Structure formats: C-alpha cells, structure tokens
C-alpha cells in the first residue's frame, strides 16, 4: 500500500540533536540525562554536544510550555478561545486536533527541530524526507469550555523500523483531571518521489535522544480502541455528503489538505439527529493518500453493526442496520472519504458517540 502524505503537517516528528543552533530564536538545550549518548545502531559515541548558544525567542518566552525535568516530554497550557467553541458551547474536536498539532510542533521547535514547518532533522533534510501520518486516534472524555485552561503533555517514540509515534495526554489545568488522550503513528516519505521509506539509523539516532527510554503509551490498556482495525465501509452507505471541495485555507505548509480538514469532512456525513443528541467521544482515522486543492471528495458514513448482524452494511434480511451500541450505550459509526471522480480511498475512520451531558 502506498501511503500519500497529507495528514497532520509533519511538525509532529522528532528532533535534530546537533549542538549548534541553526535557527535564530530557537532554544538549544543540552541533551537530557547524559551528555554522551551511544549510537543506537553501532554503540559508538555520538558527536559531543555543545552548550546552548542561543537566546529564547519572543514566542518561546511568551509560550506557556516547556520540557519536563527529564527532557523527554513537553507540556504546554492553552486557554480555550471563543472562536474555538462550537454549538455545544465547548471546544470542537477540530479545536482539540489543532491543539494537538500545535503542541507537537512546539515540542519539536523547543528541542531544536527545523522551524521551516516540517520539523525535520539534518539527515531528513539532506535526503528530502518528511513525516506523514498513518493513523490518528483521539479520545475526549470531557470537552473544555470557553476560557477553560487545558494542559497537554506530548512525547514521541520509535515505532518499529518504518516510523514513529507521538502520544498526548490532555488535562483540565484547574483540577488535574485527565479529559482526553491521543496517539498517532507516523511513517517517513520521500518528499520528491512521494514514496515511503524506512527510518534509517542515521535519522533514528538524531531523535531517539529526546524519546522516553522505556515504552510509554497514552493508551497502555490491553486491546484498547486505538489498536482496533477499521473495516472498509462498502456502498451503499447509510449517509453521505458528496462534492466536498478543499478551500485554500485548508492547505497546509506541504501544499496539501491538512489533517483537521479530514476530521471535518468525516463529520459532514453524520446524521443531524446524532449531532443533536450525542457528542463525539472517540475518533480513529487511517490515512491512505493525500488530497490536493483541486480534488473533489465524497464523505460516507454507516452505522457500525454488531458482530453477526450485517452483510455489507445491512442486516441479513436486507434492512438497514441501526447504529451499534456498546455496553455504555455509545453509538458507533464507520466512515470513508474518497475521491469523487474515481472512488480512490483517501481516509477511513471510526467514531464513537455518547449522549450529550446536561447543559452547562
């Protein structure tokens, strides 16, 4: 399967560990834990790090974020603004996704990544490599309201030979309550050929120094929802919204449609009665190909049936499947984004919805 770029802009990748500060205004931090880190591939000492040589930029001084004491994760606080709140008088899922992207980008810049929008290491820029999202999974247990303060912690880790992962934990800053979690998987792509490429030892050595030394997961539970495969939604879908066209504002720094736009497109085909009575708790997206400015997209949604209750989206007697409900009375749906002209799959998704709480 050839994955095309297009999800989160690749700001959320890992770090360049050169001791030099190549970009004005970027904080150059000493390596955490040890100043002499062995190469993962060879066991040989890496080049000796230098002391910080740059002063914090104005943005760094004003930003409410910093590395944790061990230097292996990053936390930042955000105030929910009025224009980030939707019809439920709480932050939208698009707002949450944007904040995840923002804190990932800020983490990358804080440790000295490229500030050109791609957050790439020296080796990645040398070989014209970028990170693209393969999967994104977000769970929101409580949506923050206007003027609430959210603290988000993020970290990245190696994910096999072909990619990395980035995780997040969201908290209500006033209470310390965990209000959401998220995880993502990334793969490396050649920016010129648009083909996937294995993560080389050279690149891995550059960013592993900023990763937790033992596996740390936002979703440590066995068989958690972030691991669940997404079945392909077959026609005819229960609900659809066709002819969606990217706006100029939907394009990111890679000149293709940004990840948050995909989330909005997925939700466009949700039935209005569900939007009125429920709120999104979980969304999982698998990215198949990038979407360009001139593409026209169809959004399809069907209820996810209970096991043994469906054949191609319908009951065995041919009648449509009612929305599947889990033991907590949550509704579950499958989603598909595809190109209108040839039906090529852009993105497949899965969502879970819970009853809306009493009005705040």
Short mmCIF file of C-alpha atoms in Angstrom, two decimals:
data_model
loop_
_atom_site.label_atom_id
_atom_site.label_comp_id
_atom_site.label_asym_id
_atom_site.label_seq_id
_atom_site.Cartn_x
_atom_site.Cartn_y
_atom_site.Cartn_z
CA UNK A 1 0.00 0.00 0.00
CA UNK A 2 1.39 3.37 -0.98
CA UNK A 3 0.55 5.98 1.60
CA UNK A 4 0.48 9.50 0.28
CA UNK A 5 1.24 12.47 2.51
CA UNK A 6 -1.42 14.73 3.86
CA UNK A 7 -2.38 14.21 7.44
CA UNK A 8 -1.03 16.46 10.18
CA UNK A 9 1.63 18.68 8.69
CA UNK A 10 4.82 16.88 9.61
CA UNK A 11 5.50 19.23 12.52
CA UNK A 12 5.00 16.36 14.92
CA UNK A 13 8.08 14.36 14.03
CA UNK A 14 11.23 14.04 16.13
CA UNK A 15 14.40 16.06 16.79
CA UNK A 16 17.75 17.10 15.41
CA UNK A 17 20.38 16.67 18.07
CA UNK A 18 23.15 18.80 16.61
CA UNK A 19 24.56 21.01 19.29
CA UNK A 20 24.52 24.03 17.01
CA UNK A 21 21.63 26.41 16.95
CA UNK A 22 20.93 26.85 13.27
CA UNK A 23 17.79 28.92 13.58
CA UNK A 24 17.61 32.35 15.19
CA UNK A 25 15.42 32.35 18.25
CA UNK A 26 15.37 28.59 18.83
CA UNK A 27 16.37 27.35 22.27
CA UNK A 28 19.33 24.98 22.09
CA UNK A 29 19.13 22.62 25.05
CA UNK A 30 21.73 20.15 26.28
CA UNK A 31 20.83 16.52 25.78
CA UNK A 32 18.74 15.11 28.59
CA UNK A 33 20.08 12.59 31.07
CA UNK A 34 23.52 12.07 29.54
CA UNK A 35 25.89 14.21 27.55
CA UNK A 36 27.42 11.16 25.87
CA UNK A 37 24.76 9.08 24.13
CA UNK A 38 25.69 5.91 22.29
CA UNK A 39 24.50 5.41 18.75
CA UNK A 40 21.52 3.05 18.67
CA UNK A 41 22.89 1.26 15.61
CA UNK A 42 26.60 0.97 16.38
CA UNK A 43 27.08 1.64 20.07
CA UNK A 44 29.68 4.26 19.17
CA UNK A 45 29.60 7.64 20.94
CA UNK A 46 27.77 10.34 19.04
CA UNK A 47 29.36 13.72 18.47
CA UNK A 48 29.93 15.70 21.64
CA UNK A 49 27.04 18.09 22.28
CA UNK A 50 27.68 21.78 22.71
CA UNK A 51 26.34 24.10 25.31
CA UNK A 52 23.27 26.17 24.45
CA UNK A 53 24.28 29.09 22.30
CA UNK A 54 21.02 30.88 21.52
CA UNK A 55 18.68 33.07 23.47
CA UNK A 56 14.96 32.24 23.65
CA UNK A 57 12.80 33.87 21.03
CA UNK A 58 9.91 36.15 21.97
CA UNK A 59 7.50 33.32 21.13
CA UNK A 60 9.41 30.93 23.39
CA UNK A 61 9.26 33.42 26.26
CA UNK A 62 5.53 34.03 25.89
CA UNK A 63 4.53 30.43 25.19
CA UNK A 64 3.19 28.56 28.25
CA UNK A 65 5.19 25.43 27.55
CA UNK A 66 8.43 23.69 28.47
CA UNK A 67 10.14 20.31 28.64
CA UNK A 68 9.60 18.13 31.68
CA UNK A 69 12.53 17.76 34.04
CA UNK A 70 13.81 14.63 32.31
CA UNK A 71 13.68 16.39 28.94
CA UNK A 72 11.72 13.51 27.39
CA UNK A 73 8.27 15.07 27.12
CA UNK A 74 6.82 18.54 26.68
CA UNK A 75 3.88 20.27 28.39
CA UNK A 76 2.00 23.38 27.34
CA UNK A 77 -1.08 25.19 28.61
CA UNK A 78 -3.76 26.65 26.32
CA UNK A 79 -6.74 28.90 27.01
CA UNK A 80 -9.84 27.93 25.00
CA UNK A 81 -10.88 30.95 22.92
CA UNK A 82 -14.40 31.93 21.95
CA UNK A 83 -13.88 31.12 18.27
CA UNK A 84 -12.76 27.59 19.20
CA UNK A 85 -16.14 26.77 20.76
CA UNK A 86 -18.98 25.13 18.81
CA UNK A 87 -22.72 24.58 19.12
CA UNK A 88 -22.33 22.64 22.36
CA UNK A 89 -20.64 25.67 24.00
CA UNK A 90 -17.47 23.62 24.32
CA UNK A 91 -14.33 23.26 22.24
CA UNK A 92 -14.88 21.36 19.00
CA UNK A 93 -12.99 18.19 18.08
CA UNK A 94 -11.28 20.26 15.38
CA UNK A 95 -10.04 22.61 18.12
CA UNK A 96 -8.67 19.64 20.07
CA UNK A 97 -6.92 18.31 16.95
CA UNK A 98 -5.41 21.72 16.24
CA UNK A 99 -4.08 21.94 19.80
CA UNK A 100 -2.51 18.50 19.48
CA UNK A 101 -0.81 19.63 16.30
CA UNK A 102 0.32 22.87 17.90
CA UNK A 103 1.85 21.28 21.00
CA UNK A 104 3.62 18.70 18.83
CA UNK A 105 5.09 21.43 16.65
CA UNK A 106 6.14 23.48 19.67
CA UNK A 107 7.81 20.45 21.25
CA UNK A 108 9.78 19.90 18.04
CA UNK A 109 10.88 23.53 17.86
CA UNK A 110 11.74 23.64 21.57
CA UNK A 111 14.35 20.91 21.21
CA UNK A 112 15.83 22.45 18.06
CA UNK A 113 13.97 20.92 15.13
CA UNK A 114 13.75 22.74 11.86
CA UNK A 115 11.47 25.79 12.05
CA UNK A 116 10.53 25.61 8.36
CA UNK A 117 7.23 23.90 9.15
CA UNK A 118 8.39 20.34 8.58
CA UNK A 119 10.21 19.72 11.89
CA UNK A 120 12.84 17.64 10.17
CA UNK A 121 16.29 16.54 11.33
CA UNK A 122 19.51 17.37 9.48
CA UNK A 123 19.60 13.93 7.84
CA UNK A 124 15.96 14.17 6.79
CA UNK A 125 16.55 17.49 5.06
CA UNK A 126 19.67 16.10 3.45
CA UNK A 127 17.69 13.25 1.87
CA UNK A 128 14.43 15.22 1.30
CA UNK A 129 12.44 13.18 3.81
CA UNK A 130 9.31 14.18 5.73
CA UNK A 131 6.96 12.55 8.23
CA UNK A 132 3.35 11.81 7.30
CA UNK A 133 0.58 10.47 9.50
CA UNK A 134 -0.53 6.86 9.06
CA UNK A 135 -3.08 6.80 11.91
CA UNK A 136 -4.60 9.24 14.40
CA UNK A 137 -6.69 8.24 17.42
CA UNK A 138 -8.30 10.78 19.77
CA UNK A 139 -10.48 10.14 22.84
CA UNK A 140 -12.19 13.04 24.60
CA UNK A 141 -13.77 12.35 27.99
CA UNK A 142 -14.77 15.92 28.76
CA UNK A 143 -14.77 18.86 26.36
CA UNK A 144 -13.33 22.11 27.75
CA UNK A 145 -15.46 25.25 27.56
CA UNK A 146 -14.62 28.82 26.60
CA UNK A 147 -11.89 30.23 28.91
CA UNK A 148 -11.03 26.82 30.36
CA UNK A 149 -7.29 26.13 30.57
CA UNK A 150 -6.07 22.86 29.07
CA UNK A 151 -2.63 21.40 29.74
CA UNK A 152 -1.32 18.99 27.11
CA UNK A 153 1.69 16.72 27.52
CA UNK A 154 3.28 15.09 24.48
CA UNK A 155 6.20 12.80 23.67
CA UNK A 156 7.44 10.77 20.72
CA UNK A 157 8.95 7.30 20.40
CA UNK A 158 10.24 4.89 17.80
CA UNK A 159 7.64 2.65 16.15
CA UNK A 160 9.41 -0.30 14.56
CA UNK A 161 11.61 0.16 11.51
CA UNK A 162 9.22 2.22 9.42
CA UNK A 163 8.08 5.03 11.63
CA UNK A 164 7.50 6.79 14.93
CA UNK A 165 4.59 7.50 17.23
CA UNK A 166 3.51 10.59 19.13
CA UNK A 167 1.21 10.46 22.16
CA UNK A 168 -0.67 13.13 24.10
CA UNK A 169 -2.45 13.46 27.44
CA UNK A 170 -4.90 16.34 27.97
CA UNK A 171 -5.77 17.64 31.43
CA UNK A 172 -8.04 20.27 32.91
CA UNK A 173 -5.34 22.52 34.35
CA UNK A 174 -7.54 23.76 37.21
CA UNK A 175 -8.29 20.26 38.55
CA UNK A 176 -5.63 17.98 37.07
CA UNK A 177 -8.38 15.74 35.66
CA UNK A 178 -7.47 13.83 32.51
CA UNK A 179 -10.01 14.96 29.93
CA UNK A 180 -8.56 13.31 26.84
CA UNK A 181 -5.82 11.16 25.33
CA UNK A 182 -4.47 10.71 21.83
CA UNK A 183 -1.92 8.72 19.91
CA UNK A 184 -0.60 8.78 16.35
CA UNK A 185 1.61 6.73 14.06
CA UNK A 186 3.94 8.30 11.51
CA UNK A 187 5.87 6.98 8.56
CA UNK A 188 8.68 8.53 6.56
CA UNK A 189 8.14 9.63 2.96
CA UNK A 190 10.45 10.99 0.29
CA UNK A 191 9.19 14.47 -0.48
CA UNK A 192 10.21 14.24 -4.15
CA UNK A 193 9.05 10.72 -5.07
CA UNK A 194 6.12 10.62 -2.58
CA UNK A 195 7.13 7.06 -1.70
CA UNK A 196 7.51 5.58 1.77
CA UNK A 197 10.96 4.93 3.13
CA UNK A 198 12.31 3.08 6.16
CA UNK A 199 13.60 5.18 9.01
CA UNK A 200 17.37 4.95 8.77
CA UNK A 201 19.67 4.52 11.75
CA UNK A 202 21.08 7.96 10.95
CA UNK A 203 17.69 9.61 11.38
CA UNK A 204 16.70 7.44 14.33
CA UNK A 205 19.87 8.36 16.21
CA UNK A 206 19.04 12.04 15.80
CA UNK A 207 15.68 11.92 17.54
CA UNK A 208 15.82 8.97 19.96
CA UNK A 209 17.84 11.06 22.40
CA UNK A 210 14.64 13.03 23.13
CA UNK A 211 12.40 9.96 23.47
CA UNK A 212 11.50 8.07 26.67
CA UNK A 213 13.99 5.27 27.28
CA UNK A 214 11.25 2.76 28.05
CA UNK A 215 7.96 2.39 26.23
CA UNK A 216 5.39 4.92 27.43
CA UNK A 217 1.88 4.81 25.97
CA UNK A 218 -1.05 7.18 26.34
CA UNK A 219 -3.22 4.06 25.99
CA UNK A 220 -1.47 1.29 27.95
CA UNK A 221 -4.64 -0.77 28.30
CA UNK A 222 -4.64 -4.13 26.54
CA UNK A 223 -6.89 -4.25 23.45
CA UNK A 224 -7.66 -0.54 23.70
CA UNK A 225 -9.62 1.18 20.94
CA UNK A 226 -6.54 2.81 19.40
CA UNK A 227 -5.41 -0.64 18.22
CA UNK A 228 -8.69 -1.64 16.60
CA UNK A 229 -8.65 -2.13 12.84
CA UNK A 230 -11.12 -0.10 10.79
CA UNK A 231 -13.25 -2.11 8.40
CA UNK A 232 -13.80 -0.65 4.96
CA UNK A 233 -17.21 0.91 4.52
CA UNK A 234 -18.97 -0.55 1.48
CA UNK A 235 -21.63 1.06 -0.67
CA UNK A 236 -24.39 1.82 -0.32
CA UNK A 237 -23.61 3.91 2.76
CA UNK A 238 -26.37 4.93 5.17
CA UNK A 239 -25.44 8.61 4.90
CA UNK A 240 -23.34 10.66 2.50
CA UNK A 241 -22.19 14.17 1.69
CA UNK A 242 -20.75 14.45 -1.80
CA UNK A 243 -18.88 17.14 -3.67
CA UNK A 244 -16.76 18.47 -0.81
CA UNK A 245 -14.06 20.80 -2.14
CA UNK A 246 -10.93 21.96 -0.26
CA UNK A 247 -10.72 25.67 0.42
CA UNK A 248 -7.43 27.50 0.04
CA UNK A 249 -7.38 27.84 3.83
CA UNK A 250 -7.46 24.02 4.15
CA UNK A 251 -4.00 23.64 2.62
CA UNK A 252 -1.02 23.29 4.96
CA UNK A 253 2.66 24.05 4.54
CA UNK A 254 3.11 20.88 2.47
CA UNK A 255 0.59 22.24 -0.06
CA UNK A 256 -1.98 19.54 0.61
CA UNK A 257 -5.10 19.34 2.76
CA UNK A 258 -4.36 19.48 6.49
CA UNK A 259 -5.40 16.74 8.87
CA UNK A 260 -8.06 18.74 10.70
CA UNK A 261 -9.96 19.25 7.45
CA UNK A 262 -10.33 15.48 7.12
CA UNK A 263 -11.98 15.35 10.53
CA UNK A 264 -14.49 17.99 9.46
CA UNK A 265 -15.24 16.13 6.23
CA UNK A 266 -15.84 12.87 8.12
CA UNK A 267 -18.36 14.61 10.38
CA UNK A 268 -20.17 16.26 7.44
CA UNK A 269 -21.95 12.99 6.62
CA UNK A 270 -23.08 12.25 10.18
CA UNK A 271 -26.89 12.30 10.55
CA UNK A 272 -28.13 15.51 12.13
CA UNK A 273 -30.18 13.70 14.77
CA UNK A 274 -26.98 12.17 16.17
CA UNK A 275 -25.22 15.55 16.16
CA UNK A 276 -28.19 16.99 18.10
CA UNK A 277 -28.37 14.27 20.75
CA UNK A 278 -24.79 13.00 21.07
CA UNK A 279 -21.22 14.25 21.22
CA UNK A 280 -18.11 12.69 19.76
CA UNK A 281 -16.04 10.70 22.24
CA UNK A 282 -13.61 8.77 20.04
CA UNK A 283 -12.32 9.21 16.50
CA UNK A 284 -9.81 7.00 14.71
CA UNK A 285 -8.55 7.84 11.23
CA UNK A 286 -6.36 5.80 8.88
CA UNK A 287 -4.74 7.87 6.13
CA UNK A 288 -4.45 6.32 2.67
CA UNK A 289 -3.45 9.13 0.34
CA UNK A 290 -3.06 12.90 0.25
CA UNK A 291 -5.73 15.25 -1.01
CA UNK A 292 -4.87 18.23 -3.23
CA UNK A 293 -6.60 21.57 -3.75
CA UNK A 294 -8.39 20.54 -6.94
CA UNK A 295 -9.75 17.24 -5.62
CA UNK A 296 -13.47 16.71 -5.01
CA UNK A 297 -14.29 14.46 -2.06
CA UNK A 298 -17.26 12.32 -1.00
CA UNK A 299 -17.89 11.60 2.68
CA UNK A 300 -19.72 8.36 3.54
CA UNK A 301 -21.00 7.18 6.92
CA UNK A 302 -22.71 3.99 8.07
CA UNK A 303 -23.56 2.55 11.45
CA UNK A 304 -21.03 0.01 12.64
CA UNK A 305 -23.06 -3.18 13.05
CA UNK A 306 -22.83 -5.64 15.86
CA UNK A 307 -20.96 -8.86 15.07
CA UNK A 308 -23.11 -11.25 13.08
CA UNK A 309 -25.69 -8.55 12.42
CA UNK A 310 -24.73 -7.34 8.98
CA UNK A 311 -23.81 -8.15 5.43
CA UNK A 312 -22.19 -5.18 3.64
CA UNK A 313 -23.83 -2.64 5.94
CA UNK A 314 -27.28 -4.29 6.07
CA UNK A 315 -28.89 -6.94 8.19
CA UNK A 316 -29.09 -10.40 6.72
CA UNK A 317 -32.72 -9.69 5.80
CA UNK A 318 -31.65 -6.62 3.79
CA UNK A 319 -32.89 -3.88 6.12
CA UNK A 320 -30.51 -1.07 7.19
CA UNK A 321 -28.55 -1.61 10.38
CA UNK A 322 -29.39 0.60 13.34
CA UNK A 323 -26.47 2.33 14.99
CA UNK A 324 -24.47 -0.17 17.02
CA UNK A 325 -24.37 0.48 20.76
CA UNK A 326 -21.72 -0.70 23.20
CA UNK A 327 -22.23 -1.66 26.84
CA UNK A 328 -22.15 2.05 27.78
CA UNK A 329 -24.85 2.94 25.24
CA UNK A 330 -22.38 4.68 22.91
CA UNK A 331 -23.15 4.77 19.19
CA UNK A 332 -20.53 3.57 16.72
CA UNK A 333 -20.05 4.53 13.06
CA UNK A 334 -17.73 3.74 10.17
CA UNK A 335 -16.57 6.42 7.73
CA UNK A 336 -14.94 6.68 4.34
CA UNK A 337 -13.53 9.65 2.43
CA UNK A 338 -12.95 9.03 -1.27
CA UNK A 339 -12.27 10.95 -4.46
CA UNK A 340 -15.46 11.68 -6.36
CA UNK A 341 -14.00 11.08 -9.81
CA UNK A 342 -12.57 7.57 -9.41
CA UNK A 343 -13.55 6.40 -5.93
CA UNK A 344 -9.95 6.25 -4.67
CA UNK A 345 -9.85 5.87 -0.90
CA UNK A 346 -8.44 8.88 0.93
CA UNK A 347 -9.24 8.06 4.52
CA UNK A 348 -11.21 5.53 6.51
CA UNK A 349 -12.45 6.24 10.02
CA UNK A 350 -14.37 5.05 13.03
CA UNK A 351 -16.21 7.17 15.61
CA UNK A 352 -17.96 6.58 18.94
CA UNK A 353 -20.61 8.94 20.27
CA UNK A 354 -22.05 9.37 23.77
CA UNK A 355 -25.21 11.08 24.93
CA UNK A 356 -24.71 14.80 25.48
CA UNK A 357 -24.37 15.80 29.16
CA UNK A 358 -26.74 18.24 30.78
CA UNK A 359 -26.23 21.79 29.52
CA UNK A 360 -23.51 23.73 31.25
#
